[in-house]
Amino acid sequence: MSAAYSIPSGMRAGGKGLIPTGRATSALAIWTGLGVAMAWLPVLETVWPFIGLALLVLAGGDLLLLRAIPSPSVSRRVGRALPQGVWSPVRLQVENSGKAVLRLRLHDLHPSDFAVQGLPRDLRLEPSARATLEYRLRSHRRGDFPMPGCDLAIWSPLGLWRQRRTLALPDRLRVFPNFSEISRYTLLATHDQLAQLGVRRLQRRGVGAEFHQLREYRQGDSLRQVDWKATSRMRKLISREYEDARDQRLVFLLDCGRRMRHQDAGRGHLDEALNALLLLAYVAVRQGDAVGLMTYGGVRRWFAPRKEPSTINRLLEAVYDLQPTLEASDPHSAARELLQAVPRRALVVIVTNSRDEDQGELEQAAALLRRRHLVVVADLRESVLDRSLERPIRDLKDALQFHSVQDWLGERARHQERLRHIGVQALDLLPSQLPIALVNRYLAIKRSGAL
């Protein structure tokens, strides 16, 4: 969807100052040069003052004409929700409501840290003429961003002056997580090509799944799926088809603390976590499960589990402006709150980035939740660690770095093993691996009947 905003020029035009143009500066330089030349050409003494007076009259008249020029009418059309990291179009319509030709340079006052293509733009508008121009914006951050107006530079009729005017054109840009992964999953699911996405189809065991229908036997069906009574009646192999149990709960426990500020390939860990969260939420809602969310680590938000078709849109509204904080996360306190908020058994997915000093509390939180829920811990790590192990070792410094990273990853592996020992499913992942890994683990849990 898109929205257009237009404010009458009389209510929004504000002058920011006059600047003489290069044409005015050149005229003044020529007049000054004639003054210097009088030392050799006395005949110029008679005409030089009149030339200066003429230039002054022209400049003054041009200035008065510029002040009398009405500001153009500008309207902006931009999407209500912009995806993060994607070029999005913005359309501006400029109308000259005056009776003279209007020459101007337009620059839309977009957020300063946005990338932009197509600005500023120079326009020449005949009286009562309109022009439509388009430029593109891209934001690498999520959240709300104001766009206060447009900045104009208008030239006078003789081109001796340029006046800057700011038109108040208030707008608000809302940058959401990039949901291209969800769109791609939808397309692949429609064409039954999930393997292209990396989502693996696992053979159903008949446990934890509900009977759906009878159908002809297909290659790959297990013998346990064969309905022998129907087979004897139809005189051909008939298989039972199952569907995953519905009306279950999936709740995310999302870390928004300082560890999630890390960047990988220009993308923050929290950004990658939100993309994975939305993808898995979409899959779970399609499976008939309720999806909820709780955040911790400086930002506290609660989204109660629900499974309506509007769940994904509501979840987007709840998380699009989440930003990592500088606070230390407390997963144990968050686990206690989640136990009170979700009394019924659910699949709890903890998404975090832990260090040695954090792992004790993370284990306590997982053990506490394990008493009632099925727990999956997705622990993110930086890709720079993996790359450091691939570098050639040339000197003592490289060797020490290699062994320190090996020791750290070894301790991390032992922590993952302790989580598995207490019945928690642990994933040690790069941020880019998170979306597909979570979907695969969720589908495996559904089909195994563990939930």
CSV table of C-alpha atoms in Angstrom, one decimal:
chain,number,residue,atom,x,y,z
A,1,MET,CA,0.0,0.0,0.0
A,2,SER,CA,1.0,3.6,-0.5
A,3,ALA,CA,0.0,7.0,0.8
A,4,ALA,CA,0.0,10.4,-0.7
A,5,TYR,CA,0.4,13.6,1.3
A,6,SER,CA,0.0,17.2,0.0
A,7,ILE,CA,-0.1,20.5,1.9
A,8,PRO,CA,-1.1,23.8,0.3
A,9,SER,CA,2.0,25.8,-0.4
A,10,GLY,CA,0.9,28.8,1.6
A,11,MET,CA,0.9,26.7,4.8
A,12,ARG,CA,4.3,25.1,4.3
A,13,ALA,CA,6.8,27.4,2.5
A,14,GLY,CA,9.6,28.7,4.6
A,15,GLY,CA,12.5,30.7,3.2
A,16,LYS,CA,16.0,29.7,4.4
A,17,GLY,CA,18.1,32.4,2.7
A,18,LEU,CA,19.2,34.0,-0.5
A,19,ILE,CA,22.4,33.1,-2.3
A,20,PRO,CA,23.8,35.0,-5.3
A,21,THR,CA,24.3,32.7,-8.3
A,22,GLY,CA,27.4,32.3,-10.4
A,23,ARG,CA,25.8,34.6,-13.0
A,24,ALA,CA,25.6,37.4,-10.4
A,25,THR,CA,29.1,36.8,-9.2
A,26,SER,CA,30.4,37.0,-12.8
A,27,ALA,CA,28.5,40.3,-13.5
A,28,LEU,CA,30.0,41.8,-10.3
A,29,ALA,CA,33.5,40.6,-11.3
A,30,ILE,CA,33.2,42.2,-14.8
A,31,TRP,CA,32.0,45.5,-13.3
A,32,THR,CA,34.9,45.4,-10.9
A,33,GLY,CA,37.3,44.7,-13.7
A,34,LEU,CA,35.9,47.7,-15.6
A,35,GLY,CA,36.7,49.8,-12.5
A,36,VAL,CA,40.3,48.6,-12.5
A,37,ALA,CA,40.5,49.3,-16.3
A,38,MET,CA,39.7,53.0,-15.8
A,39,ALA,CA,43.3,53.5,-14.8
A,40,TRP,CA,44.2,52.9,-18.5
A,41,LEU,CA,40.9,53.8,-20.2
A,42,PRO,CA,39.7,57.1,-18.7
A,43,VAL,CA,36.6,57.0,-21.0
A,44,LEU,CA,35.1,54.4,-18.7
A,45,GLU,CA,34.9,56.9,-15.8
A,46,THR,CA,31.7,58.2,-17.3
A,47,VAL,CA,29.9,54.9,-17.9
A,48,TRP,CA,31.2,52.8,-15.1
A,49,PRO,CA,28.8,54.3,-12.4
A,50,PHE,CA,25.8,53.8,-14.7
A,51,ILE,CA,26.8,50.2,-15.4
A,52,GLY,CA,26.9,49.6,-11.6
A,53,LEU,CA,23.6,51.3,-11.1
A,54,ALA,CA,22.0,49.2,-13.9
A,55,LEU,CA,23.4,46.0,-12.3
A,56,LEU,CA,22.0,47.1,-9.0
A,57,VAL,CA,18.6,47.7,-10.4
A,58,LEU,CA,18.6,44.4,-12.3
A,59,ALA,CA,19.7,42.5,-9.2
A,60,GLY,CA,17.1,44.3,-7.0
A,61,GLY,CA,14.3,43.7,-9.5
A,62,ASP,CA,15.3,40.1,-9.9
A,63,LEU,CA,15.2,39.6,-6.2
A,64,LEU,CA,11.7,41.1,-5.9
A,65,LEU,CA,10.5,38.8,-8.7
A,66,LEU,CA,12.0,35.8,-6.9
A,67,ARG,CA,10.2,36.7,-3.6
A,68,ALA,CA,6.9,37.0,-5.5
A,69,ILE,CA,7.3,33.5,-7.0
A,70,PRO,CA,4.9,31.1,-5.2
A,71,SER,CA,6.3,27.8,-3.9
A,72,PRO,CA,5.3,24.8,-6.0
A,73,SER,CA,2.8,22.3,-4.7
A,74,VAL,CA,4.6,19.0,-3.8
A,75,SER,CA,3.0,15.6,-3.0
A,76,ARG,CA,4.8,12.5,-1.9
A,77,ARG,CA,3.7,8.9,-2.5
A,78,VAL,CA,5.7,6.2,-0.6
A,79,GLY,CA,4.9,2.7,0.7
A,80,ARG,CA,3.6,2.4,4.2
A,81,ALA,CA,6.0,-0.4,5.0
A,82,LEU,CA,9.5,-0.6,3.5
A,83,PRO,CA,11.5,-3.8,3.7
A,84,GLN,CA,14.9,-3.6,5.3
A,85,GLY,CA,17.9,-3.6,3.0
A,86,VAL,CA,15.8,-3.3,-0.2
A,87,TRP,CA,15.5,-0.4,-2.6
A,88,SER,CA,12.0,1.1,-2.4
A,89,PRO,CA,10.6,3.7,-4.8
A,90,VAL,CA,9.3,7.1,-3.7
A,91,ARG,CA,7.3,9.2,-6.1
A,92,LEU,CA,7.1,13.0,-5.9
A,93,GLN,CA,4.7,15.2,-7.9
A,94,VAL,CA,5.6,18.9,-8.3
A,95,GLU,CA,3.1,21.4,-9.7
A,96,ASN,CA,3.9,25.0,-10.7
A,97,SER,CA,0.9,27.1,-9.6
A,98,GLY,CA,2.5,30.4,-10.7
A,99,LYS,CA,2.3,32.3,-13.9
A,100,ALA,CA,6.0,32.2,-14.7
A,101,VAL,CA,8.5,29.5,-15.6
A,102,LEU,CA,9.9,27.9,-12.5
A,103,ARG,CA,13.4,26.6,-12.3
A,104,LEU,CA,14.3,24.7,-9.2
A,105,ARG,CA,16.4,21.9,-7.6
A,106,LEU,CA,14.5,19.5,-5.3
A,107,HIS,CA,15.9,17.3,-2.5
A,108,ASP,CA,13.6,15.2,-0.4
A,109,LEU,CA,14.5,15.3,3.3
A,110,HIS,CA,14.9,11.6,3.8
A,111,PRO,CA,16.6,10.1,6.9
A,112,SER,CA,20.3,10.9,6.8
A,113,ASP,CA,21.5,7.3,7.1
A,114,PHE,CA,19.4,6.0,4.2
A,115,ALA,CA,21.0,5.2,0.9
A,116,VAL,CA,19.4,7.2,-1.9
A,117,GLN,CA,19.4,7.1,-5.7
A,118,GLY,CA,18.0,9.9,-7.9
A,119,LEU,CA,18.4,13.0,-5.7
A,120,PRO,CA,18.7,15.9,-6.0
A,121,ARG,CA,16.7,16.6,-9.2
A,122,ASP,CA,16.7,19.7,-11.4
A,123,LEU,CA,13.3,20.7,-12.8
A,124,ARG,CA,12.0,23.4,-15.2
A,125,LEU,CA,8.2,23.8,-15.1
A,126,GLU,CA,6.0,25.9,-17.3
A,127,PRO,CA,3.1,27.8,-15.8
A,128,SER,CA,0.5,25.4,-14.4
A,129,ALA,CA,2.6,22.4,-15.4
A,130,ARG,CA,3.2,19.2,-13.4
A,131,ALA,CA,6.2,16.9,-13.2
A,132,THR,CA,6.4,13.5,-11.6
A,133,LEU,CA,9.8,12.2,-10.5
A,134,GLU,CA,10.8,9.0,-8.8
A,135,TYR,CA,13.8,8.1,-6.6
A,136,ARG,CA,14.8,5.2,-4.4
A,137,LEU,CA,15.6,4.7,-0.8
A,138,ARG,CA,17.2,1.8,1.1
A,139,SER,CA,17.5,1.5,4.9
A,140,HIS,CA,19.8,-1.0,6.7
A,141,ARG,CA,18.0,-0.3,10.0
A,142,ARG,CA,14.5,-1.2,11.1
A,143,GLY,CA,12.1,1.1,12.9
A,144,ASP,CA,10.3,4.4,12.5
A,145,PHE,CA,12.0,7.3,10.7
A,146,PRO,CA,10.6,10.8,10.1
A,147,MET,CA,10.6,12.6,6.8
A,148,PRO,CA,9.8,16.3,7.6
A,149,GLY,CA,9.6,17.8,4.2
A,150,CYS,CA,11.3,18.8,0.9
A,151,ASP,CA,14.2,21.1,0.4
A,152,LEU,CA,13.9,23.4,-2.7
A,153,ALA,CA,16.3,25.8,-4.4
A,154,ILE,CA,14.4,28.2,-6.7
A,155,TRP,CA,16.2,30.4,-9.2
A,156,SER,CA,15.1,33.9,-10.0
A,157,PRO,CA,13.8,34.8,-13.5
A,158,LEU,CA,17.2,36.4,-14.5
A,159,GLY,CA,19.2,33.7,-12.7
A,160,LEU,CA,21.0,36.2,-10.4
A,161,TRP,CA,19.6,34.7,-7.2
A,162,ARG,CA,18.8,31.3,-5.7
A,163,GLN,CA,16.5,31.0,-2.7
A,164,ARG,CA,16.3,28.0,-0.5
A,165,ARG,CA,12.8,27.0,0.7
A,166,THR,CA,11.7,24.1,2.9
A,167,LEU,CA,8.3,22.7,2.4
A,168,ALA,CA,6.8,20.9,5.4
A,169,LEU,CA,5.7,17.6,4.1
A,170,PRO,CA,5.5,15.4,7.2
A,171,ASP,CA,5.6,11.7,6.8
A,172,ARG,CA,6.8,8.6,8.7
A,173,LEU,CA,8.7,5.7,7.2
A,174,ARG,CA,8.3,2.3,8.8
A,175,VAL,CA,11.1,-0.1,7.9
A,176,PHE,CA,10.1,-3.7,8.6
A,177,PRO,CA,12.3,-6.9,8.6
A,178,ASN,CA,12.9,-8.1,5.1
A,179,PHE,CA,10.1,-10.7,4.6
A,180,SER,CA,11.5,-12.0,1.2
A,181,GLU,CA,12.3,-15.3,3.0
A,182,ILE,CA,8.6,-15.7,3.8
A,183,SER,CA,7.6,-14.9,0.3
A,184,ARG,CA,10.2,-17.3,-1.1
A,185,TYR,CA,9.0,-20.0,1.2
A,186,THR,CA,5.4,-19.4,0.2
A,187,LEU,CA,6.2,-19.7,-3.5
A,188,LEU,CA,8.2,-22.9,-3.0
A,189,ALA,CA,5.6,-24.4,-0.8
A,190,THR,CA,2.9,-23.7,-3.4
A,191,HIS,CA,5.0,-25.6,-6.0
A,192,ASP,CA,6.0,-28.3,-3.6
A,193,GLN,CA,9.7,-27.5,-4.1
A,194,LEU,CA,10.8,-27.2,-0.4
A,195,ALA,CA,14.1,-28.9,-1.1
A,196,GLN,CA,15.3,-25.8,-3.0
A,197,LEU,CA,15.0,-23.9,0.2
A,198,GLY,CA,16.9,-26.5,2.2
A,199,VAL,CA,13.8,-27.7,4.2
A,200,ARG,CA,14.1,-31.4,4.4
A,201,ARG,CA,11.0,-33.7,4.1
A,202,LEU,CA,11.2,-36.4,6.8
A,203,GLN,CA,9.3,-39.7,6.6
A,204,ARG,CA,6.4,-39.7,9.1
A,205,ARG,CA,6.5,-42.4,11.6
A,206,GLY,CA,2.8,-42.3,12.4
A,207,VAL,CA,3.5,-41.1,15.9
A,208,GLY,CA,2.2,-37.6,16.9
A,209,ALA,CA,0.4,-37.3,13.6
A,210,GLU,CA,-3.3,-37.3,12.8
A,211,PHE,CA,-4.9,-39.5,10.2
A,212,HIS,CA,-5.9,-37.5,7.2
A,213,GLN,CA,-7.1,-39.7,4.3
A,214,LEU,CA,-6.5,-42.9,2.3
A,215,ARG,CA,-4.8,-42.7,-1.1
A,216,GLU,CA,-2.9,-44.9,-3.5
A,217,TYR,CA,0.5,-46.2,-2.5
A,218,ARG,CA,3.4,-44.0,-3.7
A,219,GLN,CA,7.0,-44.8,-4.0
A,220,GLY,CA,8.7,-43.9,-0.8
A,221,ASP,CA,5.8,-44.8,1.5
A,222,SER,CA,6.7,-47.0,4.4
A,223,LEU,CA,5.0,-50.4,5.0
A,224,ARG,CA,3.6,-49.0,8.2
A,225,GLN,CA,1.5,-46.6,6.1
A,226,VAL,CA,-0.1,-49.4,4.1
A,227,ASP,CA,-3.8,-50.0,5.0
A,228,TRP,CA,-4.0,-53.8,4.4
A,229,LYS,CA,-7.8,-53.9,4.8
A,230,ALA,CA,-8.4,-51.2,2.2
A,231,THR,CA,-5.7,-52.8,0.0
A,232,SER,CA,-7.6,-56.2,0.0
A,233,ARG,CA,-10.8,-54.5,-0.9
A,234,MET,CA,-9.4,-52.3,-3.7
A,235,ARG,CA,-6.9,-55.0,-4.8
A,236,LYS,CA,-4.1,-52.4,-5.0
A,237,LEU,CA,-1.8,-50.9,-2.4
A,238,ILE,CA,-3.5,-48.2,-0.4
A,239,SER,CA,-1.6,-46.0,2.1
A,240,ARG,CA,-2.8,-43.9,5.0
A,241,GLU,CA,-1.9,-40.2,4.8
A,242,TYR,CA,-1.2,-38.4,8.0
A,243,GLU,CA,-1.0,-34.7,8.9
A,244,ASP,CA,0.9,-33.2,11.8
A,245,ALA,CA,-1.0,-32.6,15.0
A,246,ARG,CA,-2.5,-29.2,15.3
A,247,ASP,CA,-3.4,-26.8,18.1
A,248,GLN,CA,0.1,-26.8,19.6
A,249,ARG,CA,2.1,-23.8,20.7
A,250,LEU,CA,5.4,-22.3,19.5
A,251,VAL,CA,6.8,-19.5,21.6
A,252,PHE,CA,10.0,-17.6,20.9
A,253,LEU,CA,12.2,-16.3,23.7
A,254,LEU,CA,14.3,-13.7,21.8
A,255,ASP,CA,17.5,-12.1,23.3
A,256,CYS,CA,17.8,-8.4,22.5
A,257,GLY,CA,20.8,-7.7,24.7
A,258,ARG,CA,24.3,-6.5,23.9
A,259,ARG,CA,25.5,-9.9,22.4
A,260,MET,CA,22.9,-9.5,19.6
A,261,ARG,CA,24.6,-6.3,18.4
A,262,HIS,CA,27.3,-8.3,16.5
A,263,GLN,CA,27.4,-7.9,12.7
A,264,ASP,CA,28.0,-10.6,10.1
A,265,ALA,CA,28.4,-9.5,6.5
A,266,GLY,CA,26.9,-6.2,7.3
A,267,ARG,CA,23.8,-7.6,9.0
A,268,GLY,CA,23.1,-7.7,12.7
A,269,HIS,CA,22.5,-10.9,14.6
A,270,LEU,CA,19.1,-9.6,15.8
A,271,ASP,CA,18.1,-8.8,12.2
A,272,GLU,CA,18.9,-12.4,11.1
A,273,ALA,CA,17.1,-13.7,14.2
A,274,LEU,CA,13.9,-11.7,13.3
A,275,ASN,CA,14.0,-13.0,9.7
A,276,ALA,CA,14.2,-16.6,11.0
A,277,LEU,CA,11.6,-16.0,13.6
A,278,LEU,CA,9.1,-14.7,11.0
A,279,LEU,CA,9.8,-17.6,8.6
A,280,LEU,CA,9.2,-20.2,11.3
A,281,ALA,CA,6.1,-18.3,12.5
A,282,TYR,CA,4.7,-18.5,9.0
A,283,VAL,CA,5.3,-22.2,8.8
A,284,ALA,CA,3.8,-22.8,12.2
A,285,VAL,CA,0.7,-20.9,11.5
A,286,ARG,CA,0.3,-22.8,8.2
A,287,GLN,CA,0.6,-26.0,10.3
A,288,GLY,CA,-2.3,-24.8,12.5
A,289,ASP,CA,-0.2,-24.0,15.6
A,290,ALA,CA,-0.3,-20.9,17.7
A,291,VAL,CA,2.8,-18.6,17.7
A,292,GLY,CA,3.9,-16.3,20.5
A,293,LEU,CA,6.9,-14.2,21.5
A,294,MET,CA,8.7,-12.8,24.5
A,295,THR,CA,11.8,-10.6,24.4
A,296,TYR,CA,14.4,-10.0,27.1
A,297,GLY,CA,17.7,-8.2,27.4
A,298,GLY,CA,16.6,-4.6,27.9
A,299,VAL,CA,13.6,-4.7,25.7
A,300,ARG,CA,10.5,-6.4,27.2
A,301,ARG,CA,7.7,-7.3,24.9
A,302,TRP,CA,5.0,-10.0,25.1
A,303,PHE,CA,3.0,-11.3,22.2
A,304,ALA,CA,0.5,-13.9,23.4
A,305,PRO,CA,0.3,-17.1,21.3
A,306,ARG,CA,-2.3,-17.0,18.5
A,307,LYS,CA,-2.9,-18.8,15.3
A,308,GLU,CA,-5.3,-16.6,13.3
A,309,PRO,CA,-4.4,-15.8,9.7
A,310,SER,CA,-3.5,-12.3,10.8
A,311,THR,CA,-0.8,-13.6,13.2
A,312,ILE,CA,2.1,-12.8,11.0
A,313,ASN,CA,1.1,-9.3,10.3
A,314,ARG,CA,0.5,-8.7,14.0
A,315,LEU,CA,3.8,-10.2,14.9
A,316,LEU,CA,5.5,-7.9,12.3
A,317,GLU,CA,3.9,-4.9,14.0
A,318,ALA,CA,5.2,-6.1,17.3
A,319,VAL,CA,8.9,-6.7,16.4
A,320,TYR,CA,9.7,-4.4,13.4
A,321,ASP,CA,11.3,-1.7,15.5
A,322,LEU,CA,13.2,-4.0,17.9
A,323,GLN,CA,16.8,-2.9,18.4
A,324,PRO,CA,19.6,-4.6,20.4
A,325,THR,CA,20.4,-2.8,23.6
A,326,LEU,CA,23.6,-2.3,25.6
A,327,GLU,CA,22.3,-4.3,28.6
A,328,ALA,CA,23.4,-7.7,29.7
A,329,SER,CA,20.7,-10.3,29.2
A,330,ASP,CA,19.1,-12.3,32.0
A,331,PRO,CA,17.7,-15.5,30.5
A,332,HIS,CA,16.8,-17.0,33.9
A,333,SER,CA,14.5,-14.2,34.8
A,334,ALA,CA,12.9,-14.3,31.3
A,335,ALA,CA,12.4,-18.1,31.7
A,336,ARG,CA,10.5,-17.5,35.0
A,337,GLU,CA,8.3,-15.0,33.3
A,338,LEU,CA,7.6,-17.2,30.4
A,339,LEU,CA,6.6,-20.1,32.7
A,340,GLN,CA,3.9,-17.9,34.2
A,341,ALA,CA,2.7,-16.5,30.9
A,342,VAL,CA,2.5,-19.9,29.1
A,343,PRO,CA,1.2,-22.6,31.5
A,344,ARG,CA,0.4,-25.2,28.9
A,345,ARG,CA,3.2,-27.3,27.2
A,346,ALA,CA,4.7,-25.6,24.2
A,347,LEU,CA,7.8,-25.6,22.0
A,348,VAL,CA,10.0,-22.8,23.3
A,349,VAL,CA,12.8,-21.6,20.9
A,350,ILE,CA,15.4,-19.5,22.6
A,351,VAL,CA,17.5,-17.4,20.2
A,352,THR,CA,20.6,-15.9,21.7
A,353,ASN,CA,24.3,-15.3,21.3
A,354,SER,CA,26.1,-16.6,24.4
A,355,ARG,CA,29.6,-16.3,25.8
A,356,ASP,CA,31.4,-18.4,28.5
A,357,GLU,CA,30.1,-16.0,31.2
A,358,ASP,CA,26.5,-16.3,30.0
A,359,GLN,CA,26.3,-20.1,29.6
A,360,GLY,CA,25.6,-20.8,33.3
A,361,GLU,CA,22.5,-18.7,33.3
A,362,LEU,CA,21.4,-20.0,29.9
A,363,GLU,CA,21.7,-23.6,31.2
A,364,GLN,CA,19.6,-22.7,34.3
A,365,ALA,CA,17.0,-21.0,32.1
A,366,ALA,CA,16.8,-24.0,29.7
A,367,ALA,CA,16.5,-26.5,32.6
A,368,LEU,CA,13.8,-24.4,34.2
A,369,LEU,CA,11.7,-24.3,31.0
A,370,ARG,CA,12.4,-28.0,30.4
A,371,ARG,CA,10.2,-29.0,33.3
A,372,ARG,CA,7.1,-28.0,31.4
A,373,HIS,CA,8.1,-27.3,27.8
A,374,LEU,CA,10.1,-28.7,24.9
A,375,VAL,CA,13.1,-26.4,24.6
A,376,VAL,CA,15.3,-25.6,21.6
A,377,VAL,CA,18.3,-23.3,22.1
A,378,ALA,CA,19.6,-21.6,18.9
A,379,ASP,CA,23.0,-20.1,19.9
A,380,LEU,CA,24.5,-17.9,17.2
A,381,ARG,CA,28.2,-17.5,16.7
A,382,GLU,CA,30.3,-15.0,14.6
A,383,SER,CA,31.5,-16.2,11.2
A,384,VAL,CA,34.8,-14.5,11.8
A,385,LEU,CA,35.6,-17.4,14.2
A,386,ASP,CA,35.2,-20.0,11.4
A,387,ARG,CA,37.2,-17.9,9.0
A,388,SER,CA,40.1,-17.5,11.5
A,389,LEU,CA,40.5,-21.3,11.6
A,390,GLU,CA,40.9,-21.4,7.8
A,391,ARG,CA,43.7,-18.9,7.7
A,392,PRO,CA,47.2,-20.2,7.2
A,393,ILE,CA,49.5,-20.2,10.3
A,394,ARG,CA,52.6,-18.1,9.5
A,395,ASP,CA,54.0,-17.1,12.9
A,396,LEU,CA,53.5,-17.4,16.6
A,397,LYS,CA,50.7,-14.9,16.8
A,398,ASP,CA,48.7,-16.8,14.2
A,399,ALA,CA,49.3,-20.0,16.1
A,400,LEU,CA,48.2,-18.5,19.4
A,401,GLN,CA,45.1,-17.1,17.8
A,402,PHE,CA,44.2,-20.4,16.2
A,403,HIS,CA,44.5,-22.3,19.5
A,404,SER,CA,42.5,-19.7,21.4
A,405,VAL,CA,39.7,-19.9,19.0
A,406,GLN,CA,39.8,-23.7,19.1
A,407,ASP,CA,39.7,-23.7,22.9
A,408,TRP,CA,36.7,-21.3,22.8
A,409,LEU,CA,34.8,-23.4,20.3
A,410,GLY,CA,35.6,-26.5,22.3
A,411,GLU,CA,34.1,-25.0,25.4
A,412,ARG,CA,31.1,-23.9,23.4
A,413,ALA,CA,30.7,-27.5,22.2
A,414,ARG,CA,30.8,-28.8,25.8
A,415,HIS,CA,28.2,-26.3,26.7
A,416,GLN,CA,26.0,-27.5,23.9
A,417,GLU,CA,26.5,-31.1,25.1
A,418,ARG,CA,25.4,-30.2,28.6
A,419,LEU,CA,22.2,-28.7,27.2
A,420,ARG,CA,21.5,-31.9,25.3
A,421,HIS,CA,22.2,-33.9,28.5
A,422,ILE,CA,19.3,-32.2,30.3
A,423,GLY,CA,16.9,-32.8,27.4
A,424,VAL,CA,17.3,-29.5,25.5
A,425,GLN,CA,17.8,-29.5,21.8
A,426,ALA,CA,20.8,-27.2,21.1
A,427,LEU,CA,21.8,-25.6,17.8
A,428,ASP,CA,25.2,-24.0,17.2
A,429,LEU,CA,24.7,-21.8,14.1
A,430,LEU,CA,26.0,-19.0,12.0
A,431,PRO,CA,23.3,-16.3,11.6
A,432,SER,CA,22.8,-17.1,7.9
A,433,GLN,CA,22.1,-20.7,8.8
A,434,LEU,CA,19.4,-19.9,11.4
A,435,PRO,CA,16.2,-19.7,9.2
A,436,ILE,CA,16.4,-23.0,7.5
A,437,ALA,CA,17.8,-24.8,10.6
A,438,LEU,CA,14.9,-23.7,12.7
A,439,VAL,CA,12.3,-24.7,10.2
A,440,ASN,CA,13.9,-28.1,9.8
A,441,ARG,CA,14.0,-28.7,13.5
A,442,TYR,CA,10.4,-27.6,14.0
A,443,LEU,CA,9.2,-29.9,11.3
A,444,ALA,CA,11.2,-32.8,12.7
A,445,ILE,CA,9.8,-32.2,16.2
A,446,LYS,CA,6.2,-32.1,14.8
A,447,ARG,CA,6.7,-35.4,12.9
A,448,SER,CA,8.4,-37.1,15.8
A,449,GLY,CA,5.5,-36.5,18.2
A,450,ALA,CA,7.9,-35.1,20.8
A,451,LEU,CA,5.7,-32.1,21.4
